Coordinates of C-alpha atoms in Angstrom, one line a residue:
Chain A
M1486 CA 0.0 0.0 0.0
A1487 CA 1.2 3.5 -0.8
L1488 CA 2.3 5.6 2.1
V1489 CA 1.4 8.8 0.2
K1490 CA -1.5 8.7 -2.2
L1491 CA -2.6 11.9 -4.1
S1492 CA -5.6 11.6 -6.3
R1493 CA -6.7 14.4 -8.7
I1494 CA -5.2 17.1 -6.5
N1495 CA -5.9 20.7 -7.5
K1496 CA -4.7 23.8 -5.7
T1497 CA -6.0 27.1 -6.7
Y1498 CA -5.0 30.5 -5.1
N1499 CA -7.2 33.5 -5.5
T1500 CA -5.0 36.5 -5.5
G1501 CA -6.7 39.7 -6.4
G1502 CA -9.7 38.0 -7.9
I1503 CA -7.6 36.1 -10.5
P1504 CA -7.5 32.4 -9.9
F1505 CA -4.0 30.9 -10.0
H1506 CA -3.8 27.1 -10.5
A1507 CA -0.7 26.1 -8.5
L1508 CA -1.4 22.4 -8.9
K1509 CA -3.5 20.8 -11.6
N1510 CA -4.8 17.3 -11.4
I1511 CA -1.9 15.7 -9.6
N1512 CA -1.9 11.9 -9.2
L1513 CA 1.0 10.6 -7.2
E1514 CA 1.8 7.5 -5.1
V1515 CA 4.9 7.2 -2.9
K1516 CA 5.6 3.8 -1.4
K1517 CA 7.1 3.2 2.0
G1518 CA 10.8 3.3 1.9
E1519 CA 11.0 5.1 -1.4
F1520 CA 13.5 7.8 -2.3
L1521 CA 11.7 10.3 -4.5
A1522 CA 12.9 13.6 -6.0
I1523 CA 10.5 16.2 -7.2
I1524 CA 12.2 18.5 -9.6
G1525 CA 11.0 21.7 -11.1
A1526 CA 11.7 25.3 -11.7
S1527 CA 10.8 28.0 -9.2
G1528 CA 7.1 28.7 -9.4
S1529 CA 6.4 25.3 -10.9
G1530 CA 4.2 24.3 -7.9
K1531 CA 6.7 21.9 -6.3
S1532 CA 6.7 23.7 -2.9
T1533 CA 2.9 23.8 -2.9
L1534 CA 3.0 20.1 -3.5
M1535 CA 5.3 19.6 -0.6
N1536 CA 3.2 21.7 1.7
I1537 CA 0.2 19.5 0.8
I1538 CA 2.1 16.3 1.4
G1539 CA 3.4 17.7 4.6
L1540 CA -0.1 18.7 5.7
L1541 CA 0.8 22.3 6.1
D1542 CA -1.7 23.1 3.4
Q1543 CA -5.0 21.6 2.2
P1544 CA -5.8 20.9 -1.5
T1545 CA -8.6 22.8 -3.1
S1546 CA -10.0 19.5 -4.5
G1547 CA -8.8 15.9 -4.7
I1548 CA -8.1 13.3 -2.1
Y1549 CA -4.9 12.9 -0.2
E1550 CA -4.5 9.7 1.8
L1551 CA -1.5 9.4 4.1
D1552 CA -0.9 5.9 5.4
G1553 CA -4.4 5.0 4.3
Q1554 CA -6.1 7.8 6.1
N1555 CA -8.0 10.5 4.2
T1556 CA -6.7 13.8 5.4
A1557 CA -9.6 16.0 4.1
C1558 CA -11.7 16.1 7.2
L1559 CA -8.9 16.5 9.8
K1560 CA -8.9 19.5 12.1
E1561 CA -5.9 21.6 12.7
G1562 CA -5.1 19.9 16.0
N1563 CA -5.1 16.5 14.3
L1564 CA -3.0 17.7 11.4
A1565 CA -0.5 19.0 14.0
N1566 CA -0.4 15.6 15.6
I1567 CA 0.2 13.8 12.3
R1568 CA 3.0 16.3 11.4
S1569 CA 4.4 15.7 14.8
C1570 CA 4.7 11.9 14.5
K1571 CA 4.8 11.0 10.8
I1572 CA 6.5 13.9 9.0
G1573 CA 10.0 15.4 9.4
F1574 CA 10.7 18.7 7.6
V1575 CA 14.0 19.9 6.3
F1576 CA 14.0 23.4 4.9
Q1577 CA 16.3 25.3 2.6
S1578 CA 17.1 28.0 5.2
F1579 CA 17.5 25.5 8.1
N1580 CA 15.0 27.4 10.3
L1581 CA 16.9 26.8 13.5
L1582 CA 15.9 28.8 16.6
P1583 CA 18.4 31.6 17.3
R1584 CA 20.1 31.8 20.7
T1585 CA 19.2 28.1 21.3
S1586 CA 21.6 25.2 21.5
A1587 CA 21.7 22.5 18.9
L1588 CA 20.4 20.1 21.5
D1589 CA 17.4 22.2 22.4
N1590 CA 16.7 22.9 18.7
V1591 CA 16.6 19.1 18.0
A1592 CA 14.6 18.4 21.2
M1593 CA 12.0 21.1 20.3
P1594 CA 9.6 18.8 18.3
L1595 CA 9.5 16.4 21.2
I1596 CA 7.8 19.0 23.4
Y1597 CA 4.8 18.9 21.1
A1598 CA 4.9 15.1 21.0
G1599 CA 4.5 15.1 24.8
V1600 CA 7.9 13.5 25.6
S1601 CA 9.2 14.1 29.1
S1602 CA 12.1 16.5 29.4
E1603 CA 14.8 13.9 30.5
D1604 CA 13.8 11.7 27.5
R1605 CA 13.8 14.7 25.2
H1606 CA 17.5 15.4 25.8
A1607 CA 18.6 11.7 25.5
I1608 CA 16.7 11.3 22.2
A1609 CA 18.0 14.6 20.8
K1610 CA 21.5 13.7 21.7
K1611 CA 21.2 10.4 19.9
A1612 CA 19.8 12.1 16.8
L1613 CA 22.7 14.6 16.7
E1614 CA 25.2 11.8 17.1
D1615 CA 23.6 10.0 14.2
V1616 CA 24.2 13.1 11.9
G1617 CA 27.8 13.3 13.2
L1618 CA 27.4 16.3 15.5
G1619 CA 27.8 14.5 18.8
D1620 CA 30.5 17.1 19.8
K1621 CA 28.3 20.2 19.0
L1622 CA 25.4 19.6 21.4
G1623 CA 25.7 23.0 23.1
S1624 CA 26.6 25.1 20.1
H1625 CA 24.2 27.8 19.0
S1626 CA 23.3 28.1 15.3
N1627 CA 25.5 31.1 14.7
Q1628 CA 28.5 29.0 15.9
L1629 CA 27.8 26.3 13.2
S1630 CA 28.6 26.2 9.5
G1631 CA 25.8 25.9 7.0
G1632 CA 26.3 22.2 6.5
Q1633 CA 26.3 21.7 10.3
Q1634 CA 23.2 23.8 10.7
Q1635 CA 21.4 21.7 8.1
R1636 CA 22.6 18.5 9.8
V1637 CA 21.0 19.9 13.1
A1638 CA 17.8 20.5 11.1
I1639 CA 17.9 16.9 9.8
A1640 CA 18.4 15.6 13.3
R1641 CA 15.4 17.7 14.3
A1642 CA 13.4 16.2 11.5
L1643 CA 14.4 12.7 12.8
V1644 CA 13.7 12.9 16.5
N1645 CA 10.1 11.9 16.3
N1646 CA 11.1 8.9 14.1
P1647 CA 8.8 10.0 11.3
E1648 CA 7.6 7.9 8.3
I1649 CA 8.5 10.5 5.8
I1650 CA 11.3 13.0 5.5
L1651 CA 10.3 16.0 3.4
A1652 CA 13.2 18.1 2.3
D1653 CA 12.6 21.4 0.4
E1654 CA 15.8 22.4 -1.4
P1655 CA 17.9 21.1 1.4
T1656 CA 21.2 21.9 -0.3
G1657 CA 20.1 25.3 -1.8
N1658 CA 22.0 27.4 0.8
L1659 CA 25.1 25.2 0.9
D1660 CA 28.3 24.8 -1.0
S1661 CA 28.6 21.7 -3.1
K1662 CA 30.8 19.8 -0.6
S1663 CA 28.4 20.3 2.3
G1664 CA 25.5 19.7 -0.1
D1665 CA 27.0 16.3 -1.0
E1666 CA 27.4 15.4 2.7
I1667 CA 23.7 16.3 3.3
I1668 CA 22.6 14.1 0.4
E1669 CA 24.8 11.3 1.8
I1670 CA 22.8 11.5 5.0
F1671 CA 19.5 11.3 3.1
I1672 CA 20.8 8.2 1.2
K1673 CA 21.8 6.6 4.5
L1674 CA 18.4 7.4 6.0
N1675 CA 16.7 5.9 3.0
K1676 CA 18.8 2.7 3.2
A1677 CA 17.7 2.5 6.9
G1678 CA 14.1 2.3 5.7
K1679 CA 12.9 6.0 5.7
T1680 CA 10.8 7.3 3.0
V1681 CA 12.6 10.4 1.7
I1682 CA 11.1 13.1 -0.6
I1683 CA 13.5 15.8 -1.8
I1684 CA 12.3 18.8 -3.7
T1685 CA 15.0 20.5 -5.8
H1686 CA 15.6 22.3 -9.0
E1687 CA 19.1 20.7 -9.4
A1688 CA 19.2 17.6 -11.6
D1689 CA 22.5 16.7 -9.9
I1690 CA 20.8 16.4 -6.6
A1691 CA 17.8 14.6 -8.0
K1692 CA 19.8 11.9 -9.7
N1693 CA 20.6 10.4 -6.2
A1694 CA 16.9 9.4 -5.9
E1695 CA 15.4 6.1 -7.0
R1696 CA 12.6 8.0 -8.8
I1697 CA 12.4 11.5 -10.2
I1698 CA 9.2 13.4 -10.9
K1699 CA 9.3 16.5 -13.0
I1700 CA 6.7 19.2 -12.3
K1701 CA 6.0 22.1 -14.6
D1702 CA 3.3 24.7 -14.3
G1703 CA 1.5 22.7 -11.7
E1704 CA 1.5 19.5 -13.7
I1705 CA 3.6 16.3 -13.4
T1706 CA 5.3 16.0 -16.7
K1707 CA 7.3 12.9 -16.1
Chain B
M1405 CA 8.8 23.7 30.5
I1406 CA 6.6 26.4 29.1
F1407 CA 8.0 28.7 31.8
N1408 CA 11.5 28.0 30.7
L1409 CA 10.5 28.8 27.2
A1410 CA 9.0 32.1 28.3
L1411 CA 12.1 33.0 30.4
T1412 CA 14.4 32.2 27.5
A1413 CA 12.4 34.4 25.2
I1414 CA 12.4 37.2 27.8
L1415 CA 16.1 36.9 28.5
A1416 CA 16.8 37.1 24.8
N1417 CA 15.7 40.7 24.9
K1418 CA 16.7 41.9 28.3
L1419 CA 16.5 45.6 27.9
R1420 CA 13.2 45.4 26.1
A1421 CA 11.8 43.1 28.8
F1422 CA 13.1 45.5 31.5
L1423 CA 11.4 48.5 29.9
T1424 CA 8.2 46.6 29.4
M1425 CA 8.2 45.5 33.0
L1426 CA 8.9 49.0 34.2
G1427 CA 5.3 50.0 33.5
I1428 CA 4.0 47.3 35.7
V1429 CA 6.7 47.9 38.3
I1430 CA 5.8 51.5 38.6
G1431 CA 2.1 50.7 38.8
V1432 CA 2.4 48.1 41.5
T1433 CA 4.9 50.2 43.5
S1434 CA 2.6 53.2 43.5
V1435 CA -0.4 51.1 44.5
I1436 CA 1.4 49.6 47.4
L1437 CA 3.0 52.9 48.4
L1438 CA -0.2 54.9 48.3
I1439 CA -2.2 52.3 50.2
A1440 CA 0.7 52.1 52.8
L1441 CA 0.5 55.9 53.2
V1442 CA -3.2 56.1 53.6
S1443 CA -3.5 53.1 55.9
G1444 CA -0.5 54.5 57.9
L1445 CA -2.4 57.8 58.2
Q1446 CA -5.4 55.9 59.4
T1447 CA -3.4 53.9 61.9
Y1448 CA -1.8 57.1 63.2
I1449 CA -5.0 59.1 63.6
T1450 CA -6.8 56.1 65.2
N1451 CA -4.0 55.7 67.7
Q1452 CA -4.1 59.4 68.5
I1453 CA -7.8 59.4 69.0
Q1454 CA -7.8 56.2 71.0
G1455 CA -5.0 57.7 73.1
L1456 CA -7.4 60.4 74.2
G1457 CA -9.4 57.9 76.2
S1458 CA -12.4 55.9 75.2
N1459 CA -15.0 57.8 77.2
L1460 CA -14.4 61.0 75.3
M1461 CA -16.8 62.9 73.0
F1462 CA -16.5 66.1 71.2
V1463 CA -19.1 68.9 70.8
M1464 CA -18.4 70.8 67.6
P1465 CA -20.2 73.7 66.0
G1466 CA -22.3 73.0 62.9
R1467 CA -23.6 69.8 61.5
M1468 CA -21.2 67.0 60.7
G1469 CA -21.6 63.6 59.1
G1470 CA -25.2 64.5 58.2
A1471 CA -26.5 64.6 54.6
R1472 CA -28.5 67.7 55.1
S1473 CA -25.8 70.3 55.1
P1474 CA -22.1 70.4 55.2
G1475 CA -20.3 71.4 58.4
G1476 CA -18.9 74.8 58.9
V1477 CA -21.4 76.6 56.7
Q1478 CA -23.6 78.0 59.5
A1479 CA -22.1 80.6 61.8
N1480 CA -20.6 79.1 64.9
R1481 CA -23.0 79.6 67.9
L1482 CA -21.2 77.5 70.5
V1483 CA -20.2 79.7 73.5
Y1484 CA -18.7 79.3 76.9
S1485 CA -22.1 79.4 78.7
D1486 CA -22.9 76.2 76.9
T1487 CA -19.9 74.6 78.6
V1488 CA -21.0 75.9 82.0
N1489 CA -24.5 74.7 81.3
L1490 CA -23.3 71.2 80.4
R1491 CA -21.0 71.1 83.4
T1492 CA -23.7 72.1 85.8
K1493 CA -26.4 69.7 84.4
L1494 CA -24.1 66.7 83.9
G1495 CA -22.7 67.1 87.4
S1496 CA -20.6 64.2 88.5
E1497 CA -21.4 62.1 85.5
A1498 CA -18.9 63.8 83.2
E1499 CA -16.0 66.2 83.0
V1500 CA -16.6 69.1 80.6
S1501 CA -13.9 71.4 79.1
A1502 CA -14.1 74.2 76.6
S1503 CA -11.4 75.0 74.0
I1504 CA -10.6 77.7 71.6
Q1505 CA -7.7 77.9 69.2
R1506 CA -5.8 80.6 67.3
N1507 CA -2.5 80.8 65.5
A1508 CA 0.0 83.4 66.6
T1509 CA 3.7 84.4 66.5
L1510 CA 5.8 83.9 69.6
K1511 CA 8.8 86.0 70.6
F1512 CA 11.6 85.6 73.1
G1513 CA 14.3 88.2 73.0
N1514 CA 15.2 88.4 69.3
K1515 CA 14.0 84.8 68.6
R1516 CA 10.6 84.2 66.8
D1517 CA 8.4 81.2 66.3
K1518 CA 5.8 81.7 63.7
D1519 CA 2.4 80.0 63.2
V1520 CA 2.2 78.4 66.6
S1521 CA -1.1 76.9 67.6
I1522 CA -2.4 78.7 70.7
F1523 CA -4.9 76.6 72.6
G1524 CA -7.1 78.3 75.2
V1525 CA -8.2 75.5 77.4
E1526 CA -9.5 75.0 80.9
A1527 CA -7.6 73.7 83.9
N1528 CA -9.4 70.4 83.8
Y1529 CA -8.1 69.8 80.2
P1530 CA -5.4 67.3 81.3
E1531 CA -8.0 65.2 83.1
I1532 CA -9.8 64.7 79.8
I1533 CA -7.1 64.6 77.3
S1534 CA -3.8 63.1 78.3
I1535 CA -1.0 65.7 78.2
D1536 CA 2.3 64.5 79.6
L1537 CA 4.7 67.2 80.8
T1538 CA 8.5 66.7 80.8
S1539 CA 8.9 69.6 83.3
G1540 CA 6.9 72.2 85.1
R1541 CA 3.2 71.9 85.7
F1542 CA -0.2 72.7 84.1
F1543 CA -2.1 75.8 85.2
K1544 CA -4.6 75.6 88.0
Q1545 CA -8.3 76.4 88.2
S1546 CA -7.5 79.5 90.2
E1547 CA -5.0 80.7 87.6
Q1548 CA -7.6 80.1 84.9
E1549 CA -10.3 82.1 86.7
A1550 CA -7.9 84.9 87.4
S1551 CA -7.0 85.1 83.7
R1552 CA -3.3 84.7 84.6
K1553 CA -0.8 85.0 81.8
V1554 CA 0.9 81.6 82.1
A1555 CA 1.7 79.2 79.3
V1556 CA 2.5 75.5 78.8
I1557 CA 4.6 75.1 75.7
G1558 CA 5.5 72.3 73.3
P1559 CA 9.1 71.1 72.7
T1560 CA 9.3 72.7 69.2
V1561 CA 8.5 76.1 70.8
V1562 CA 11.3 75.5 73.4
V1563 CA 13.8 74.7 70.6
N1564 CA 12.8 77.7 68.5
L1565 CA 12.8 80.2 71.3
F1566 CA 15.3 78.9 73.8
G1567 CA 17.5 76.5 71.9
T1568 CA 19.1 74.4 74.5
G1569 CA 18.6 77.0 77.2
Q1570 CA 16.2 77.0 80.2
A1571 CA 12.6 77.8 79.3
L1572 CA 10.7 77.4 82.6
G1573 CA 9.9 80.7 84.3
K1574 CA 10.9 82.8 81.3
P1575 CA 8.6 85.4 79.9
I1576 CA 7.5 84.9 76.3
D1577 CA 5.6 87.2 74.0
I1578 CA 2.4 85.7 72.5
A1579 CA 1.0 88.1 69.9
G1580 CA 2.1 91.1 71.9
T1581 CA 1.2 89.9 75.4
K1582 CA 3.8 88.6 77.9
Y1583 CA 3.2 85.1 79.4
T1584 CA 5.3 83.1 81.9
V1585 CA 6.3 79.6 80.9
I1586 CA 5.2 77.2 83.6
G1587 CA 5.4 73.8 81.9
I1588 CA 6.8 71.9 78.8
T1589 CA 4.9 69.1 77.1
E1590 CA 6.3 65.8 76.0
K1591 CA 7.2 65.3 72.3
K1592 CA 4.3 64.0 70.1
G1593 CA 5.8 64.3 66.6
S1594 CA 4.1 65.5 63.4
V1595 CA 1.4 64.3 61.1
F1596 CA 1.9 65.0 57.4
G1597 CA 4.1 68.0 58.1
M1598 CA 1.9 69.4 60.8
D1599 CA 4.1 69.7 63.9
Q1600 CA 2.0 68.9 66.9
D1601 CA 4.7 70.1 69.2
N1602 CA 4.6 73.7 67.9
S1603 CA 1.8 74.5 70.3
V1604 CA 1.0 76.4 73.5
Y1605 CA -1.7 75.9 76.1
V1606 CA -2.9 79.0 77.9
P1607 CA -5.8 79.5 80.3
F1608 CA -9.2 79.7 78.5
Q1609 CA -10.3 83.1 79.9
T1610 CA -6.8 84.6 79.2
A1611 CA -6.9 83.6 75.6
Q1612 CA -10.6 84.6 75.2
R1613 CA -9.8 88.1 76.5
Q1614 CA -6.6 88.6 74.6
F1615 CA -7.9 87.4 71.2
G1616 CA -11.5 88.6 71.7
I1617 CA -13.0 85.2 70.9
D1618 CA -16.4 84.1 72.3
R1619 CA -17.1 81.2 69.9
L1620 CA -15.7 77.8 70.9
N1621 CA -13.8 75.4 68.7
T1622 CA -14.6 72.3 70.7
I1623 CA -16.2 71.3 74.0
Y1624 CA -14.7 68.1 75.3
I1625 CA -16.9 65.8 77.4
S1626 CA -15.5 62.8 79.2
A1627 CA -18.0 60.4 80.8
K1628 CA -16.9 59.1 84.2
L1629 CA -18.0 55.6 83.3
A1630 CA -17.4 53.8 80.0
E1631 CA -20.9 52.3 80.0
N1632 CA -22.5 55.8 80.3
V1633 CA -20.9 57.2 77.1
K1634 CA -24.2 56.9 75.1
L1635 CA -26.2 58.2 78.0
V1636 CA -24.0 61.2 78.5
Q1637 CA -24.1 61.9 74.7
D1638 CA -27.9 61.8 74.7
K1639 CA -28.2 64.0 77.8
S1640 CA -25.7 66.6 76.4
T1641 CA -27.6 66.7 73.1
A1642 CA -30.8 67.4 75.1
I1643 CA -29.2 70.1 77.1
L1644 CA -27.7 71.9 74.1
K1645 CA -30.9 71.6 72.1
K1646 CA -32.7 73.8 74.6
R1647 CA -30.6 76.7 73.2
L1648 CA -29.3 75.6 69.9
S1649 CA -31.0 74.0 66.8
E1650 CA -30.0 70.6 65.6
D1651 CA -27.9 72.0 62.8
E1652 CA -25.8 74.2 65.0
F1653 CA -23.8 71.5 66.9
T1654 CA -22.6 67.9 66.6
I1655 CA -21.7 65.6 69.4
Q1656 CA -19.4 62.8 68.3
T1657 CA -18.1 60.0 70.5
Q1658 CA -14.7 58.7 69.9
E1659 CA -16.1 55.6 68.3
Q1660 CA -18.2 57.7 65.8
T1661 CA -15.1 59.8 65.0
L1662 CA -13.1 56.7 64.3
S1663 CA -15.8 55.4 61.9
T1664 CA -15.9 58.8 60.2
I1665 CA -12.1 58.7 59.8
S1666 CA -12.2 55.2 58.4
Q1667 CA -14.8 56.2 55.9
I1668 CA -12.6 59.1 54.8
T1669 CA -9.5 57.0 54.5
G1670 CA -11.5 54.3 52.7
V1671 CA -12.5 56.8 50.0
L1672 CA -8.9 58.1 49.9
T1673 CA -7.6 54.5 49.5
A1674 CA -10.0 53.8 46.7
A1675 CA -9.3 57.1 44.9
L1676 CA -5.5 57.0 45.2
G1677 CA -5.4 53.2 44.5
G1678 CA -7.6 53.8 41.5
I1679 CA -5.3 56.4 40.1
A1680 CA -2.3 54.1 40.6
A1681 CA -4.2 51.3 39.0
I1682 CA -4.4 53.4 35.8
S1683 CA -0.7 53.3 35.6
L1684 CA -0.9 49.5 35.8
L1685 CA -3.3 49.6 32.9
V1686 CA -0.9 51.7 30.9
G1687 CA 1.8 49.1 31.8
G1688 CA -0.5 46.4 30.5
I1689 CA -0.9 48.2 27.1
G1690 CA 3.0 48.3 27.0
I1691 CA 3.0 44.5 27.4
M1692 CA 0.5 44.0 24.7
N1693 CA 2.5 46.3 22.4
I1694 CA 5.7 44.4 23.0
M1695 CA 4.0 41.0 22.7
L1696 CA 2.6 42.0 19.3
V1697 CA 6.1 43.1 18.2
S1698 CA 7.4 39.8 19.5
V1699 CA 4.8 37.8 17.5
T1700 CA 5.7 39.6 14.3
E1701 CA 9.5 39.2 14.9
R1702 CA 9.1 35.5 15.7
T1703 CA 6.7 34.6 12.8
R1704 CA 9.2 32.2 11.4
E1705 CA 9.7 30.5 14.7
I1706 CA 5.9 30.1 15.0
G1707 CA 5.7 28.6 11.5
L1708 CA 8.5 26.2 12.4
R1709 CA 6.9 25.1 15.6
K1710 CA 3.7 24.5 13.8
A1711 CA 5.4 22.5 11.1
V1712 CA 7.0 20.2 13.7
G1713 CA 3.7 19.6 15.4
A1714 CA 2.8 22.5 17.7
K1715 CA -1.0 22.9 17.9
P1716 CA -2.5 26.4 17.9
K1717 CA -3.1 26.1 21.6
D1718 CA 0.5 25.3 22.2
I1719 CA 1.5 28.5 20.4
R1720 CA -1.2 30.5 22.2
N1721 CA 0.0 29.2 25.6
Q1722 CA 3.6 30.0 24.8
F1723 CA 2.9 33.6 24.2
L1724 CA 0.3 34.0 26.9
V1725 CA 2.7 32.6 29.5
E1726 CA 5.4 34.9 28.2
A1727 CA 3.1 37.9 28.8
I1728 CA 2.1 36.6 32.3
V1729 CA 5.8 36.0 33.2
L1730 CA 6.6 39.5 32.1
S1731 CA 3.8 41.1 34.1
G1732 CA 4.3 38.7 37.1
L1733 CA 8.0 39.5 37.3
G1734 CA 7.2 43.2 37.0
G1735 CA 4.6 42.7 39.8
I1736 CA 7.1 41.0 42.1
A1737 CA 9.7 43.7 41.5
G1738 CA 7.0 46.3 42.1
I1739 CA 6.1 44.7 45.4
I1740 CA 9.7 44.6 46.6
L1741 CA 10.2 48.2 45.5
G1742 CA 6.9 49.3 47.1
I1743 CA 7.7 47.7 50.4
T1744 CA 11.2 49.1 50.4
L1745 CA 10.0 52.6 49.7
S1746 CA 7.2 52.3 52.3
F1747 CA 9.9 51.4 54.9
I1748 CA 12.0 54.4 53.8
I1749 CA 9.1 56.8 53.9
G1750 CA 8.0 55.2 57.1
R1751 CA 10.9 56.9 58.8
F1752 CA 9.2 60.2 58.2
F1753 CA 5.5 59.3 58.1
T1754 CA 3.6 56.4 59.5
T1755 CA 3.2 53.7 56.8
T1756 CA 1.5 50.4 57.2
I1757 CA 1.4 47.8 54.4
P1758 CA -1.8 45.8 54.7
W1759 CA -1.4 42.2 53.4
W1760 CA -4.3 42.6 51.0
S1761 CA -2.6 45.4 49.1
I1762 CA 0.2 43.0 48.2
L1763 CA -2.2 40.3 47.1
L1764 CA -4.3 42.9 45.2
S1765 CA -1.4 44.5 43.3
F1766 CA 0.2 41.1 42.4
G1767 CA -3.2 39.7 41.3
F1768 CA -3.9 42.8 39.3
S1769 CA -0.6 42.8 37.6
T1770 CA -0.9 39.1 36.7
A1771 CA -4.4 39.8 35.4
V1772 CA -3.1 42.6 33.3
G1773 CA -0.7 40.1 31.8
V1774 CA -3.5 37.7 30.9
I1775 CA -5.8 40.4 29.6
F1776 CA -3.2 42.1 27.5
G1777 CA -1.4 38.9 26.5
V1778 CA -4.5 37.1 25.1
A1779 CA -4.8 39.2 21.9
P1780 CA -1.2 38.8 20.7
A1781 CA -1.2 35.1 21.7
I1782 CA -4.3 34.4 19.7
R1783 CA -2.8 36.2 16.8
A1784 CA 0.3 34.1 17.0
S1785 CA -1.7 30.8 17.3
R1786 CA -3.7 31.7 14.1
L1787 CA -0.7 32.3 11.9
N1788 CA -0.7 30.2 8.8
P1789 CA 2.5 28.0 9.0
I1790 CA 3.3 28.2 5.3
E1791 CA 3.2 32.0 5.3
A1792 CA 4.9 32.1 8.6
L1793 CA 7.8 30.0 7.3
R1794 CA 8.0 32.1 4.2
S1795 CA 8.3 35.4 6.1
E1796 CA 11.6 37.1 6.6

C-alpha cells in the first residue's frame, strides 16, 4: 500500500480575484521506503505540492491519503499531531531557533509530541550523534557552519522517528561539498528504511533518488 | 517547560523586557505605596484618638456627618455658657472642658516662632485629654479664673525660642502679650508635616480676653463611666438643644469619630489606589504592544513550531505565559520596591502595608498580563504555518 496517495489534487489560489492554478490534477503515489525527488523550476508548484504532502496546506480539491487515512476532514489539532509523529521537515534555510543550543533545537519537536524533558534530551543527543554532531550539542546556530546547521535540522526532523522526510531544497543554501554530505545523510536514511522526498531544482541532486518526478506549471510532466 | 520557554524568550531581549516590565513595576509600586501611606495615616489618627481615652466625646459647631448640610457653613453659635450649662447639668457624670484655638507668632528676645497653635483650654483639660509634661506643671483652676498669663509650651517652641537653654519661668511674648512659661509638654511628633509640638496651652479666659473670641472650637466631654458614654451623649444633646438648633452642633463620640475617619480613609484609598491602577493599565498596554512586536518578529519560529507539530493552543499558551511571566516579574519587582520605599518613607510618616494590598497588586498585575497577552497570543496561534515559514 502506498504511504502517500494523491488523487486528482488541485490547488487554486485566489490572488486579487484572478485564480491561479498552482497544482493541476496531480496523481502521485509514494511507497514506504522510497527515495523520491520532485524536480521543477521555481514557481512550478513543487513547494505547494510539498506543503500539501506535509499537511501544512490543504488541496482545493482531490483526495490525499496518508498511510491509508483520508486527510480531508482532519482538524488543525489532528493535522499537527500527524505532522508531529509522521513527517519530518528539512528546509532550505534551516530554520533553527536563534540563541538556542543545537540540542534544544533538536529536542523542540519532542515537546509537542509530549515527551518528558529527560527523555527529550537523550533522544535529541542520539539524533545529533547520528548526523555526526555529537560534539556540537551545546553550540548555537551562529557557531555552526551551513552544513552543520542543516545537519542539526535533519536531526530535528528525525527525533520523532517520522515515516517521511520532506526536504525542500535542502542543499540550496550550501556549497557543493556540504551539499553532498547532506545528500549522503539522506541516502543513508533511505537505506535504513525511511521514505525520503526531496524537492529541488538541481538535476544533480535529484539523480541520487530512486525515482524522479518533474513538475512544470503545476502538472507532473514525467 | 513552558515557563523555561518564556524565560528564554524574555532573556533574549533583556533591555526590552526590562522597559516593558517597568510600567508594571511603577504601577504596582505606586499602588502599594499609596495604600501604605493612607493606611498609615489611618493607623496614626486612630491611635491618636484612642490615646485620648475611650470615654471621650467632642461637641463641635455646625452639623457634621449629616447629609442635610455640610459642616462649617452656618455661623458658629457655640459659646462658653454652653460649657458651663453642660458642666452644671451633667454634674458628677462627666468632666466638661471648653477649648478655643488661634495661630500666633511667639517671641523671646530676638527669637521668633511663627504659626504656633495657641490653645485656650481649661484647667481640667489634662483630666480629659492626656498631656504629659516633661517639666513644670499645668495651670490651676484659680489661675484660669484669674486670667493669669501663664503658658505650657511644646518642645518645638522650646527649641525655636530657647534653643538648649532653660525655658521654665521665662517670659515669652504671644501676639504682643507677655506670658510666663510654667510647663513643657512631651514630644508628640508630626502628622503630614503638621508639627503637633509647635503648640502652646494657655488658660481659657486669658486667651478669650486677649484674642476677643467668644465662639468655641470644641467642648470636650469625658464620661466618668465607660458604659455611660451613650447616656451622656444623649443628655448633652438634650441640654444643648434647649438653646441651639440641631444643625448648630454635633456631638461625636470617639467611636463615631473613628468610623468617620475610616470612611474618609476608605474613600482616599479607593481614589489613590484607582489612580495608581491606571498606571498598571498603561503598563498592560505596553506589554500588549511588545508582545505584538514579538509575535511579528518570531513569525518564522511560530511557523517552524507549527510545522514540527505544535497545535494552535501550544503557540497560544507559549505567548500567553510569556506575557504573564513579564507582568508577574514586574509585579514581584514592584512589590519589593513598594515595600522598600514604604519602609524608607516610614521613617518620616507612618506607613503600614496591609497584606491585602500586596495580594491585590500582584493579582492585578498578573491579570493585566493575561488580559493584554491574550490578543497577541491568539494572533500568534492563528498564523498560517506556510506564510509564517516564508516570512523574513
